[in-house]
Amino acid sequence: MLKAPKNLCFINGAWRASSSGTTFPVINPATDERIAEVPALSQADVLGAIDAAHAAFGQWGALPARERASLLRTIGDLLLSRREEVGELITREQGKPLAESLGEVSYAAAYLHWFSEEAVRVCGDIIPSDAPGKRIFVLKQPLGVAAAITPWNFPVAMLARKMGAALAAGCTFIAKPAPETPLSALLLGELCEAAKLPPGVMNIITGDAPMIGAALMSSPLVRKVSFTGSTEVGKLLIEQSAATVKKLTLELGGNAPFIVLEDADLDRALAGAMFGKYRNAGQTCICVNRFIVHESVAAHFTEMLAAKTRSLVVGNGLERGTDVGPLINDEARDKVARLIASAEREGARVVAGGAAPAAPSRFITPTVLSGVTSSMDIWREEIFGPVSTVTPFRSDAEAVSLSNDTSYGLAAYLYSRDLSRALSLAEQLDFGMVGINDTAISAVQAPFGGIKQSGFGREGSKYGIDDYLALKYLSVA
Ligand code: ADP
C-alpha cells in the first residue's frame, strides 16, 4: 500500500474526521478494491470550515502579494517533489494511465507556479476625470472566501487551477473534491501544511455533495464559487447562487466537434484525434465528441482512425503499456453502452470496437462509429468515453453549422493546411476554445472556458485571477 494521505479533512490547519463519525469509501475503478474511507462531514463541520476560511481572510488578503506568491510557489514545488506518489494515487482512485497521472501532477503544479507569478501583478488603474482636480483610482481587491467544487477527471489539476487563482488573489479557499477522487485532493492539504500556509486559508472538505453544495451556496460568507462538472449541477448552482448573489465561474459539459477539411494533413489530424479523443478514456470535457469530416476524405480518415483505435491497449492504468483505463464508475459505463447501442439502432455502423462490457467491468473497448447523424442521441449528448463518431460534410458552411449544432460551447478543433481558411472558420465556431491543427489546447497561459451551456468565466492565464477579484473605485475630489 502506498503512503496514503491522512484520509481526513483539512480544516483550519488541522486534520478532522466527521463530527458524526461517518465515512464513505473510495473505490479503485480498475479493480473495485476499496482503497480508503474518508469523512462524510456533517453540515456543522462544513459551516465550521466556512467560518475558518472567513476568519483567515482578513490577514491573508492583507498579506503582501509577494508573500502569498512565495507560499504558492512552495506548494507547487512540494507537489512536484511528490510527483510519483501523487501520480500513483490519481491512477488508483481515478483509473487513468500512470503516464497521464504524472502529466496531470506537472500540469497542476504549473498552475500553482503560474498564479504565484500572477499574484504580484494585480494592478489597478488611475483614470483621468472630467471634473478638474478630481481623481479616479481603481483598486482590485480579493472577494473573500472562495469555494471550489471539483470533478473526478482531473482531481489535482482542476483543484490547483482554482486554488492557485484564489490564493494569489488573496481569497481564502474551501475545496470540495469529487467523492470518487478525494485522496489526491486531500494530499494537497499535506502540502499546504508542510508549506506552513496559515490555518484556514486552505480547507478541504468531503462528504455529501448536495448538502455541502447547499451549505456553501447559502452562506453569505462565501463570496465566490468555482465549479467544474456537469451542466445539470451547474444550473442548480446558478439557481442556488441567487439567494446570496454569489460570483460564479462555471466550467460545464462540452460536445467538441473536430472538423477535418479536405486539405488537412491526415496524419497530423489522426495524431491529434487520438490524443483529443482517447486521453483519460475520453473522460475530459474537451474530448472530441464528433468527428466532422469532408466527404472526399471521410472514408479514408475513418479507416485510419479505426486502425489506430484498434491498436489501443485497454487495462489497469498502473500496468505499463496501458493506453486506456476503466471508466470512473458503473453509471459512466452504462451511459456509454447506452449511447453506442442507440446509435447502432439508429443506423450508425461500428467500424472498430463496439462491444460494451457487461457489468461489473468498466473497461470499454475503444470504438469508432461511422454514419452518425445529427438526429442521434450520441450527437447531442456528451459521450465521456472512448467512442469516436464520424459524420461527413460537403461545404465549409455545413461544417460550421454541424459543429455549432449543440447547446454546448467549450472546445472545437479544426484541421486544414490553409491557415486563412481555418481562421475564418474558427471565427464562426461558437466555442470558447478552438484548436487549429492542435488538440493539446490546455495550457496554464491560456484562458480555459466556454460559452453557451458550457458555462462562463475563465481559468488559468492572465484573466483567471479576475474571477476572484472585485473592482473598487475611489473618487477623490
Ligand atoms: P459527474 O456527473 O461527472 O460526476 P457532477 O457535476 O455530478 O459530474 O460532479 C462534479 C462535482 O459536483 C463533484 O464534486 C460532485 O460531488 C459535485 N456535485 C454533485 N451534485 C452536487 C450538488 N447537488 N451540489 C453541489 N455539488 C454537487
Short mmCIF file of C-alpha atoms and ligand atoms in Angstrom, two decimals:
data_model
loop_
_atom_site.label_atom_id
_atom_site.label_comp_id
_atom_site.label_asym_id
_atom_site.label_seq_id
_atom_site.Cartn_x
_atom_site.Cartn_y
_atom_site.Cartn_z
CA MET A 1 0.00 0.00 0.00
CA LEU A 2 1.36 3.40 -0.88
CA LYS A 3 1.77 6.03 1.78
CA ALA A 4 -1.80 7.29 1.78
CA PRO A 5 -2.79 10.78 2.79
CA LYS A 6 -4.32 11.05 6.21
CA ASN A 7 -7.82 10.27 4.87
CA LEU A 8 -9.14 13.11 7.00
CA CYS A 9 -10.43 16.53 6.05
CA PHE A 10 -8.16 19.56 6.30
CA ILE A 11 -9.95 22.37 8.14
CA ASN A 12 -8.40 25.41 9.77
CA GLY A 13 -4.93 23.89 9.52
CA ALA A 14 -5.90 20.63 11.29
CA TRP A 15 -6.91 17.13 10.19
CA ARG A 16 -10.52 16.35 11.07
CA ALA A 17 -12.88 13.39 10.97
CA SER A 18 -16.60 13.99 10.63
CA SER A 19 -18.21 15.07 13.90
CA SER A 20 -20.87 12.47 13.13
CA GLY A 21 -18.19 9.79 12.75
CA THR A 22 -19.42 8.76 9.31
CA THR A 23 -17.23 8.00 6.30
CA PHE A 24 -17.62 6.89 2.70
CA PRO A 25 -15.45 4.54 0.66
CA VAL A 26 -13.10 5.36 -2.20
CA ILE A 27 -13.01 2.65 -4.87
CA ASN A 28 -10.29 1.86 -7.42
CA PRO A 29 -12.35 1.77 -10.66
CA ALA A 30 -9.97 -0.74 -12.27
CA THR A 31 -10.06 -3.36 -9.52
CA ASP A 32 -13.12 -2.49 -7.42
CA GLU A 33 -10.83 -2.52 -4.38
CA ARG A 34 -11.77 -0.20 -1.51
CA ILE A 35 -8.68 1.93 -1.12
CA ALA A 36 -9.76 4.26 1.66
CA GLU A 37 -12.55 5.67 3.76
CA VAL A 38 -12.86 9.44 4.01
CA PRO A 39 -15.08 11.62 6.21
CA ALA A 40 -18.70 12.34 5.33
CA LEU A 41 -18.74 15.69 7.10
CA SER A 42 -21.83 16.96 8.89
CA GLN A 43 -23.37 20.28 8.00
CA ALA A 44 -21.94 21.75 11.21
CA ASP A 45 -18.44 20.67 10.08
CA VAL A 46 -18.96 22.41 6.74
CA LEU A 47 -20.12 25.60 8.45
CA GLY A 48 -17.03 25.35 10.65
CA ALA A 49 -14.82 25.25 7.55
CA ILE A 50 -16.59 28.33 6.16
CA ASP A 51 -16.06 30.17 9.47
CA ALA A 52 -12.37 29.20 9.48
CA ALA A 53 -11.89 30.48 5.93
CA HIS A 54 -13.74 33.67 6.82
CA ALA A 55 -11.66 34.24 9.94
CA ALA A 56 -8.44 33.74 7.97
CA PHE A 57 -9.41 36.13 5.19
CA GLY A 58 -8.52 39.44 6.84
CA GLN A 59 -4.85 38.61 7.34
CA TRP A 60 -4.42 36.59 4.18
CA GLY A 61 -5.97 39.22 1.93
CA ALA A 62 -3.80 41.89 3.52
CA LEU A 63 -0.54 39.93 3.24
CA PRO A 64 1.87 41.42 0.69
CA ALA A 65 1.27 39.64 -2.61
CA ARG A 66 4.93 38.67 -2.73
CA GLU A 67 4.47 36.57 0.41
CA ARG A 68 1.37 34.85 -0.92
CA ALA A 69 3.28 34.20 -4.15
CA SER A 70 6.15 32.66 -2.27
CA LEU A 71 3.85 30.27 -0.37
CA LEU A 72 2.09 29.22 -3.57
CA ARG A 73 5.42 28.54 -5.23
CA THR A 74 6.48 26.40 -2.29
CA ILE A 75 3.27 24.36 -2.50
CA GLY A 76 3.86 23.88 -6.24
CA ASP A 77 7.45 22.78 -5.59
CA LEU A 78 6.30 20.35 -2.89
CA LEU A 79 3.73 18.89 -5.27
CA LEU A 80 6.41 18.28 -7.88
CA SER A 81 8.70 16.73 -5.26
CA ARG A 82 5.97 14.11 -4.60
CA ARG A 83 5.05 13.67 -8.28
CA GLU A 84 5.40 9.88 -8.40
CA GLU A 85 3.37 9.31 -5.25
CA VAL A 86 0.57 11.69 -6.22
CA GLY A 87 0.52 10.30 -9.76
CA GLU A 88 0.09 6.76 -8.47
CA LEU A 89 -2.67 7.90 -6.14
CA ILE A 90 -4.52 9.58 -9.02
CA THR A 91 -4.36 6.37 -11.07
CA ARG A 92 -5.57 4.28 -8.14
CA GLU A 93 -8.62 6.39 -7.45
CA GLN A 94 -9.33 7.65 -10.96
CA GLY A 95 -8.12 4.94 -13.33
CA LYS A 96 -6.16 6.90 -15.94
CA PRO A 97 -2.80 5.51 -17.18
CA LEU A 98 0.08 6.39 -14.87
CA ALA A 99 1.86 8.47 -17.53
CA GLU A 100 -1.25 10.65 -17.79
CA SER A 101 -1.44 10.97 -14.00
CA LEU A 102 2.18 12.09 -13.84
CA GLY A 103 1.40 14.61 -16.57
CA GLU A 104 -1.54 15.84 -14.53
CA VAL A 105 0.67 16.41 -11.47
CA SER A 106 3.07 18.54 -13.53
CA TYR A 107 0.15 20.41 -15.06
CA ALA A 108 -1.34 21.05 -11.60
CA ALA A 109 1.98 22.33 -10.24
CA ALA A 110 2.28 24.60 -13.27
CA TYR A 111 -0.97 26.32 -12.24
CA LEU A 112 0.35 26.92 -8.72
CA HIS A 113 3.56 28.34 -10.16
CA TRP A 114 1.73 30.41 -12.78
CA PHE A 115 -0.56 32.00 -10.22
CA SER A 116 2.31 32.61 -7.82
CA GLU A 117 3.73 34.72 -10.65
CA GLU A 118 0.38 36.42 -11.32
CA ALA A 119 -0.16 37.28 -7.64
CA VAL A 120 2.36 40.12 -7.77
CA ARG A 121 0.92 41.63 -10.97
CA VAL A 122 -2.59 42.52 -9.79
CA CYS A 123 -2.54 46.20 -10.71
CA GLY A 124 -5.28 48.81 -10.54
CA ASP A 125 -5.69 51.93 -12.67
CA ILE A 126 -5.73 55.68 -12.39
CA ILE A 127 -8.31 57.15 -14.76
CA PRO A 128 -8.50 60.83 -15.79
CA SER A 129 -11.69 62.51 -14.64
CA ASP A 130 -13.76 65.15 -16.49
CA ALA A 131 -14.03 67.21 -13.32
CA PRO A 132 -10.98 69.42 -12.66
CA GLY A 133 -8.98 68.32 -9.64
CA LYS A 134 -10.83 65.04 -9.30
CA ARG A 135 -9.08 61.70 -9.49
CA ILE A 136 -10.44 58.23 -10.14
CA PHE A 137 -8.49 55.31 -8.67
CA VAL A 138 -9.37 51.70 -9.39
CA LEU A 139 -8.34 49.03 -6.90
CA LYS A 140 -8.58 45.28 -7.36
CA GLN A 141 -9.42 43.53 -4.11
CA PRO A 142 -9.95 39.87 -3.20
CA LEU A 143 -13.60 38.82 -2.96
CA GLY A 144 -13.30 36.99 0.36
CA VAL A 145 -13.98 33.29 0.91
CA ALA A 146 -13.92 31.33 -2.35
CA ALA A 147 -15.16 27.75 -2.68
CA ALA A 148 -14.42 25.19 -5.36
CA ILE A 149 -16.44 22.12 -6.31
CA THR A 150 -14.27 19.93 -8.49
CA PRO A 151 -14.70 16.85 -10.70
CA TRP A 152 -13.03 13.43 -10.69
CA ASN A 153 -11.50 13.52 -14.16
CA PHE A 154 -8.54 15.77 -13.21
CA PRO A 155 -8.70 15.60 -9.42
CA VAL A 156 -5.50 17.52 -8.73
CA ALA A 157 -5.25 19.83 -11.74
CA MET A 158 -8.79 21.22 -11.51
CA LEU A 159 -8.30 21.93 -7.84
CA ALA A 160 -4.87 23.51 -8.32
CA ARG A 161 -6.19 25.73 -11.12
CA LYS A 162 -8.87 27.17 -8.82
CA MET A 163 -6.79 27.21 -5.64
CA GLY A 164 -3.87 28.94 -7.37
CA ALA A 165 -6.02 31.79 -8.66
CA ALA A 166 -7.93 32.18 -5.39
CA LEU A 167 -4.91 32.23 -3.09
CA ALA A 168 -2.96 34.50 -5.43
CA ALA A 169 -5.84 36.99 -5.45
CA GLY A 170 -5.91 36.99 -1.65
CA CYS A 171 -9.07 34.92 -1.19
CA THR A 172 -9.21 32.10 1.34
CA PHE A 173 -10.37 28.79 -0.02
CA ILE A 174 -12.62 25.80 0.59
CA ALA A 175 -12.32 22.83 -1.76
CA LYS A 176 -14.88 20.08 -2.15
CA PRO A 177 -13.37 17.37 -4.34
CA ALA A 178 -15.47 14.77 -6.14
CA PRO A 179 -16.43 11.78 -3.98
CA GLU A 180 -14.77 9.40 -6.45
CA THR A 181 -11.34 11.07 -6.08
CA PRO A 182 -10.87 12.78 -2.72
CA LEU A 183 -7.48 11.30 -1.86
CA SER A 184 -5.24 13.21 -4.22
CA ALA A 185 -7.10 16.40 -3.30
CA LEU A 186 -6.64 15.75 0.43
CA LEU A 187 -2.96 15.25 -0.24
CA LEU A 188 -2.81 18.90 -1.27
CA GLY A 189 -3.67 19.68 2.37
CA GLU A 190 -0.47 17.96 3.45
CA LEU A 191 1.47 20.20 1.10
CA CYS A 192 -0.22 23.32 2.47
CA GLU A 193 0.60 22.17 5.98
CA ALA A 194 4.23 21.49 5.04
CA ALA A 195 4.47 24.92 3.39
CA LYS A 196 3.15 26.50 6.63
CA LEU A 197 0.21 28.13 4.94
CA PRO A 198 -1.69 30.00 7.69
CA PRO A 199 -4.58 27.97 9.18
CA GLY A 200 -7.95 28.50 7.49
CA VAL A 201 -6.50 29.76 4.20
CA MET A 202 -6.98 26.36 2.54
CA ASN A 203 -9.68 23.92 3.67
CA ILE A 204 -10.54 20.60 2.02
CA ILE A 205 -13.89 19.03 2.85
CA THR A 206 -15.50 15.77 1.77
CA GLY A 207 -18.98 14.32 2.10
CA ASP A 208 -22.47 14.50 0.70
CA ALA A 209 -22.31 16.75 -2.38
CA PRO A 210 -25.85 18.19 -2.35
CA MET A 211 -25.57 19.01 1.38
CA ILE A 212 -22.13 20.59 1.09
CA GLY A 213 -23.14 22.40 -2.10
CA ALA A 214 -26.23 23.85 -0.45
CA ALA A 215 -24.28 24.89 2.66
CA LEU A 216 -21.65 26.69 0.56
CA MET A 217 -24.19 28.29 -1.74
CA SER A 218 -26.46 29.56 1.02
CA SER A 219 -23.68 31.03 3.16
CA PRO A 220 -23.36 34.80 2.88
CA LEU A 221 -19.71 34.42 3.91
CA VAL A 222 -18.83 32.54 0.72
CA ARG A 223 -18.45 35.24 -1.94
CA LYS A 224 -17.32 33.13 -4.85
CA VAL A 225 -17.86 29.58 -6.12
CA SER A 226 -15.90 27.99 -8.94
CA PHE A 227 -17.37 24.76 -10.26
CA THR A 228 -16.22 22.24 -12.82
CA GLY A 229 -18.67 19.46 -13.58
CA SER A 230 -21.93 18.66 -15.29
CA THR A 231 -24.21 21.27 -16.85
CA GLU A 232 -27.04 19.86 -14.74
CA VAL A 233 -25.30 20.63 -11.43
CA GLY A 234 -24.01 23.94 -12.84
CA LYS A 235 -27.59 25.05 -13.49
CA LEU A 236 -28.54 24.10 -9.94
CA LEU A 237 -25.67 26.19 -8.58
CA ILE A 238 -26.81 29.19 -10.64
CA GLU A 239 -30.24 28.87 -9.03
CA GLN A 240 -28.76 28.44 -5.56
CA SER A 241 -26.42 31.40 -6.03
CA ALA A 242 -29.35 33.79 -6.40
CA ALA A 243 -30.13 33.94 -2.69
CA THR A 244 -26.76 35.46 -1.79
CA VAL A 245 -25.83 36.85 -5.25
CA LYS A 246 -22.55 34.96 -5.48
CA LYS A 247 -19.99 35.36 -8.18
CA LEU A 248 -19.66 32.11 -10.15
CA THR A 249 -17.19 30.52 -12.50
CA LEU A 250 -18.68 27.51 -14.27
CA GLU A 251 -16.82 25.01 -16.43
CA LEU A 252 -19.57 22.65 -17.57
CA GLY A 253 -20.02 19.99 -20.20
CA GLY A 254 -18.80 20.04 -23.77
CA ASN A 255 -19.60 18.47 -27.12
CA ALA A 256 -16.47 19.15 -29.13
CA PRO A 257 -16.50 18.93 -32.91
CA PHE A 258 -13.31 18.01 -34.78
CA ILE A 259 -13.52 19.28 -38.35
CA VAL A 260 -11.26 17.70 -40.96
CA LEU A 261 -11.16 19.78 -44.14
CA GLU A 262 -10.24 18.04 -47.38
CA ASP A 263 -6.86 19.81 -47.46
CA ALA A 264 -5.87 18.64 -43.96
CA ASP A 265 -2.68 16.74 -43.25
CA LEU A 266 -4.46 13.50 -42.35
CA ASP A 267 -1.54 12.00 -40.42
CA ARG A 268 -1.41 15.08 -38.26
CA ALA A 269 -5.18 15.05 -37.86
CA LEU A 270 -5.01 11.40 -36.79
CA ALA A 271 -2.37 12.11 -34.16
CA GLY A 272 -4.47 15.00 -32.84
CA ALA A 273 -7.58 12.83 -32.91
CA MET A 274 -6.02 10.05 -30.83
CA PHE A 275 -4.93 12.49 -28.14
CA GLY A 276 -8.08 14.59 -28.28
CA LYS A 277 -10.42 11.61 -28.15
CA TYR A 278 -8.90 8.83 -26.06
CA ARG A 279 -6.96 10.67 -23.36
CA ASN A 280 -8.37 9.81 -19.93
CA ALA A 281 -10.55 7.16 -21.67
CA GLY A 282 -12.46 10.00 -23.31
CA GLN A 283 -13.42 11.47 -19.97
CA THR A 284 -12.45 15.12 -20.37
CA CYS A 285 -14.83 17.98 -21.06
CA ILE A 286 -12.78 18.98 -24.10
CA CYS A 287 -12.60 15.46 -25.56
CA VAL A 288 -13.70 15.17 -29.18
CA ASN A 289 -17.34 14.14 -29.35
CA ARG A 290 -17.97 14.44 -33.09
CA PHE A 291 -15.55 13.97 -35.99
CA ILE A 292 -16.97 16.07 -38.83
CA VAL A 293 -15.02 15.12 -41.95
CA HIS A 294 -15.15 16.34 -45.55
CA GLU A 295 -16.90 13.69 -47.65
CA SER A 296 -13.90 13.34 -50.00
CA VAL A 297 -11.64 12.11 -47.17
CA ALA A 298 -14.23 10.74 -44.74
CA ALA A 299 -13.89 7.04 -45.67
CA HIS A 300 -10.09 7.19 -45.64
CA PHE A 301 -9.90 9.12 -42.38
CA THR A 302 -12.41 6.77 -40.74
CA GLU A 303 -10.26 3.76 -41.72
CA MET A 304 -7.11 5.43 -40.36
CA LEU A 305 -8.91 6.28 -37.11
CA ALA A 306 -10.37 2.78 -36.79
CA ALA A 307 -7.00 1.08 -37.33
CA LYS A 308 -5.28 3.23 -34.73
CA THR A 309 -8.21 2.85 -32.33
CA ARG A 310 -7.98 -0.96 -32.57
CA SER A 311 -4.32 -0.76 -31.53
CA LEU A 312 -5.08 0.91 -28.19
CA VAL A 313 -4.28 -1.18 -25.12
CA VAL A 314 -7.06 -1.16 -22.52
CA GLY A 315 -6.23 -2.07 -18.94
CA ASN A 316 -5.29 -1.09 -15.42
CA GLY A 317 -3.61 2.31 -15.56
CA LEU A 318 -0.80 1.11 -13.30
CA GLU A 319 0.27 -1.50 -15.84
CA ARG A 320 2.97 -0.48 -18.26
CA GLY A 321 1.72 -0.02 -21.82
CA THR A 322 -1.89 0.79 -20.94
CA ASP A 323 -3.37 3.47 -23.21
CA VAL A 324 -6.96 3.48 -21.95
CA GLY A 325 -8.06 2.80 -18.39
CA PRO A 326 -11.50 1.99 -16.99
CA LEU A 327 -14.39 4.43 -16.88
CA ILE A 328 -14.85 6.02 -13.50
CA ASN A 329 -17.92 4.10 -12.34
CA ASP A 330 -20.86 1.93 -13.35
CA GLU A 331 -23.08 4.87 -14.35
CA ALA A 332 -20.40 6.10 -16.74
CA ARG A 333 -20.11 2.63 -18.32
CA ASP A 334 -23.88 2.29 -18.62
CA LYS A 335 -24.21 5.70 -20.26
CA VAL A 336 -21.55 4.94 -22.88
CA ALA A 337 -23.05 1.49 -23.53
CA ARG A 338 -26.47 3.10 -24.00
CA LEU A 339 -25.12 5.68 -26.45
CA ILE A 340 -23.33 3.03 -28.55
CA ALA A 341 -26.45 0.83 -28.62
CA SER A 342 -28.81 3.65 -29.50
CA ALA A 343 -26.51 4.92 -32.28
CA GLU A 344 -26.38 1.42 -33.78
CA ARG A 345 -30.15 1.13 -33.57
CA GLU A 346 -30.49 4.48 -35.31
CA GLY A 347 -28.27 3.38 -38.20
CA ALA A 348 -24.64 4.09 -37.25
CA ARG A 349 -22.05 1.49 -38.33
CA VAL A 350 -19.48 0.05 -35.92
CA VAL A 351 -16.07 0.26 -37.59
CA ALA A 352 -13.96 -0.59 -34.53
CA GLY A 353 -14.75 -1.91 -31.06
CA GLY A 354 -18.41 -1.62 -30.25
CA ALA A 355 -18.69 -4.25 -27.57
CA ALA A 356 -19.74 -2.57 -24.35
CA PRO A 357 -18.68 -4.74 -21.43
CA ALA A 358 -21.06 -6.47 -19.12
CA ALA A 359 -21.09 -5.27 -15.51
CA PRO A 360 -19.02 -5.21 -13.36
CA SER A 361 -16.29 -4.40 -15.93
CA ARG A 362 -15.78 -0.69 -16.51
CA PHE A 363 -13.37 -1.21 -19.40
CA ILE A 364 -14.90 -0.06 -22.69
CA THR A 365 -13.26 -1.22 -25.92
CA PRO A 366 -12.35 1.93 -27.87
CA THR A 367 -14.97 2.28 -30.56
CA VAL A 368 -15.44 4.07 -33.88
CA LEU A 369 -18.93 4.63 -35.31
CA SER A 370 -19.48 5.95 -38.84
CA GLY A 371 -22.65 7.30 -40.41
CA VAL A 372 -23.58 9.25 -37.29
CA THR A 373 -26.22 11.91 -37.93
CA SER A 374 -27.43 14.96 -36.08
CA SER A 375 -30.67 13.23 -35.09
CA MET A 376 -28.90 10.67 -32.87
CA ASP A 377 -28.54 10.85 -29.08
CA ILE A 378 -24.79 10.30 -29.41
CA TRP A 379 -24.58 13.52 -31.44
CA ARG A 380 -26.29 15.63 -28.80
CA GLU A 381 -25.01 14.08 -25.57
CA GLU A 382 -21.52 14.36 -24.15
CA ILE A 383 -20.14 10.81 -24.58
CA PHE A 384 -17.43 10.93 -21.89
CA GLY A 385 -15.98 7.63 -23.05
CA PRO A 386 -13.61 6.19 -25.68
CA VAL A 387 -16.08 6.32 -28.57
CA SER A 388 -15.48 8.21 -31.83
CA THR A 389 -18.31 9.20 -34.13
CA VAL A 390 -17.81 10.24 -37.76
CA THR A 391 -20.17 12.43 -39.81
CA PRO A 392 -19.38 13.63 -43.36
CA PHE A 393 -19.93 17.17 -44.66
CA ARG A 394 -19.85 18.82 -48.10
CA SER A 395 -19.17 22.55 -47.66
CA ASP A 396 -17.38 24.77 -45.15
CA ALA A 397 -20.73 26.35 -44.26
CA GLU A 398 -22.16 22.92 -43.50
CA ALA A 399 -19.13 22.05 -41.33
CA VAL A 400 -19.71 25.20 -39.27
CA SER A 401 -23.45 24.67 -38.89
CA LEU A 402 -23.00 21.00 -37.93
CA SER A 403 -20.32 21.97 -35.40
CA ASN A 404 -22.49 24.66 -33.84
CA ASP A 405 -25.48 22.33 -33.67
CA THR A 406 -25.14 21.79 -29.90
CA SER A 407 -26.19 23.56 -26.74
CA TYR A 408 -22.57 23.36 -25.56
CA GLY A 409 -19.71 25.69 -26.48
CA LEU A 410 -16.47 24.60 -24.82
CA ALA A 411 -13.82 23.33 -27.26
CA ALA A 412 -13.69 22.77 -31.03
CA TYR A 413 -10.93 21.50 -33.30
CA LEU A 414 -10.18 22.16 -36.94
CA TYR A 415 -7.59 20.58 -39.25
CA SER A 416 -6.55 22.25 -42.50
CA ARG A 417 -3.35 23.23 -44.32
CA ASP A 418 -4.92 26.53 -45.34
CA LEU A 419 -4.45 28.80 -42.34
CA SER A 420 -6.56 31.70 -43.58
CA ARG A 421 -9.49 29.34 -44.34
CA ALA A 422 -9.03 27.72 -40.91
CA LEU A 423 -9.02 31.10 -39.16
CA SER A 424 -12.14 32.19 -41.00
CA LEU A 425 -13.97 29.01 -39.92
CA ALA A 426 -12.63 29.27 -36.35
CA GLU A 427 -14.14 32.74 -36.09
CA GLN A 428 -17.55 31.28 -36.93
CA LEU A 429 -17.39 28.45 -34.39
CA ASP A 430 -19.46 29.11 -31.25
CA PHE A 431 -16.94 27.76 -28.75
CA GLY A 432 -14.70 29.29 -26.09
CA MET A 433 -11.59 27.48 -27.36
CA VAL A 434 -10.62 26.37 -30.87
CA GLY A 435 -7.61 24.21 -31.63
CA ILE A 436 -6.34 24.67 -35.19
CA ASN A 437 -4.23 21.64 -36.12
CA ASP A 438 -3.98 21.08 -32.38
CA THR A 439 -5.85 19.19 -29.70
CA ALA A 440 -3.42 19.77 -26.81
CA ILE A 441 -5.06 23.09 -26.05
CA SER A 442 -4.90 23.13 -22.24
CA ALA A 443 -2.12 25.39 -21.03
CA VAL A 444 -1.67 27.48 -17.90
CA GLN A 445 -1.07 30.60 -20.03
CA ALA A 446 -4.34 30.23 -21.98
CA PRO A 447 -7.86 31.19 -20.85
CA PHE A 448 -9.79 27.95 -20.37
CA GLY A 449 -13.57 28.17 -20.54
CA GLY A 450 -16.69 28.03 -22.61
CA ILE A 451 -19.79 29.81 -23.83
CA LYS A 452 -23.46 28.76 -24.14
CA GLN A 453 -24.30 25.90 -21.75
CA SER A 454 -20.62 25.12 -21.21
CA GLY A 455 -20.53 27.92 -18.66
CA PHE A 456 -18.78 31.23 -18.08
CA GLY A 457 -15.67 32.68 -16.52
CA ARG A 458 -12.12 31.76 -17.48
CA GLU A 459 -9.46 29.77 -15.66
CA GLY A 460 -5.70 29.97 -15.95
CA SER A 461 -4.00 32.71 -17.98
CA LYS A 462 -3.73 36.38 -17.04
CA TYR A 463 -7.54 36.52 -16.98
CA GLY A 464 -8.12 33.71 -14.45
CA ILE A 465 -7.32 35.74 -11.36
CA ASP A 466 -10.01 38.33 -12.22
CA ASP A 467 -12.73 35.84 -11.27
CA TYR A 468 -11.53 36.14 -7.64
CA LEU A 469 -11.20 39.95 -7.56
CA ALA A 470 -13.66 42.81 -7.20
CA LEU A 471 -13.04 46.26 -8.65
CA LYS A 472 -13.39 49.14 -6.22
CA TYR A 473 -13.20 52.67 -7.48
CA LEU A 474 -12.26 55.67 -5.36
CA SER A 475 -13.46 59.06 -6.48
CA VAL A 476 -11.16 61.65 -4.94
CA ALA A 477 -12.19 65.29 -5.07
P1 ADP B 1 -20.28 13.95 -12.87
O1 ADP B 1 -21.66 13.52 -13.22
O2 ADP B 1 -19.33 13.92 -14.00
O3 ADP B 1 -19.73 13.32 -11.63
P2 ADP B 1 -21.11 16.21 -11.36
O4 ADP B 1 -21.50 17.55 -11.86
O5 ADP B 1 -22.16 15.36 -10.74
O6 ADP B 1 -20.42 15.50 -12.58
O7 ADP B 1 -19.91 16.32 -10.31
C1 ADP B 1 -18.98 17.37 -10.28
C2 ADP B 1 -18.82 17.85 -8.86
O8 ADP B 1 -20.08 18.35 -8.42
C3 ADP B 1 -18.45 16.75 -7.86
O9 ADP B 1 -17.58 17.30 -6.88
C4 ADP B 1 -19.78 16.39 -7.25
O10 ADP B 1 -19.66 15.83 -5.97
C5 ADP B 1 -20.42 17.76 -7.19
N1 ADP B 1 -21.89 17.74 -7.05
C6 ADP B 1 -22.77 16.80 -7.47
N2 ADP B 1 -24.02 17.15 -7.14
C7 ADP B 1 -23.96 18.34 -6.49
C8 ADP B 1 -24.90 19.23 -5.89
N3 ADP B 1 -26.20 18.96 -5.89
N4 ADP B 1 -24.44 20.37 -5.32
C9 ADP B 1 -23.13 20.66 -5.32
N5 ADP B 1 -22.19 19.86 -5.87
C10 ADP B 1 -22.58 18.72 -6.44
#
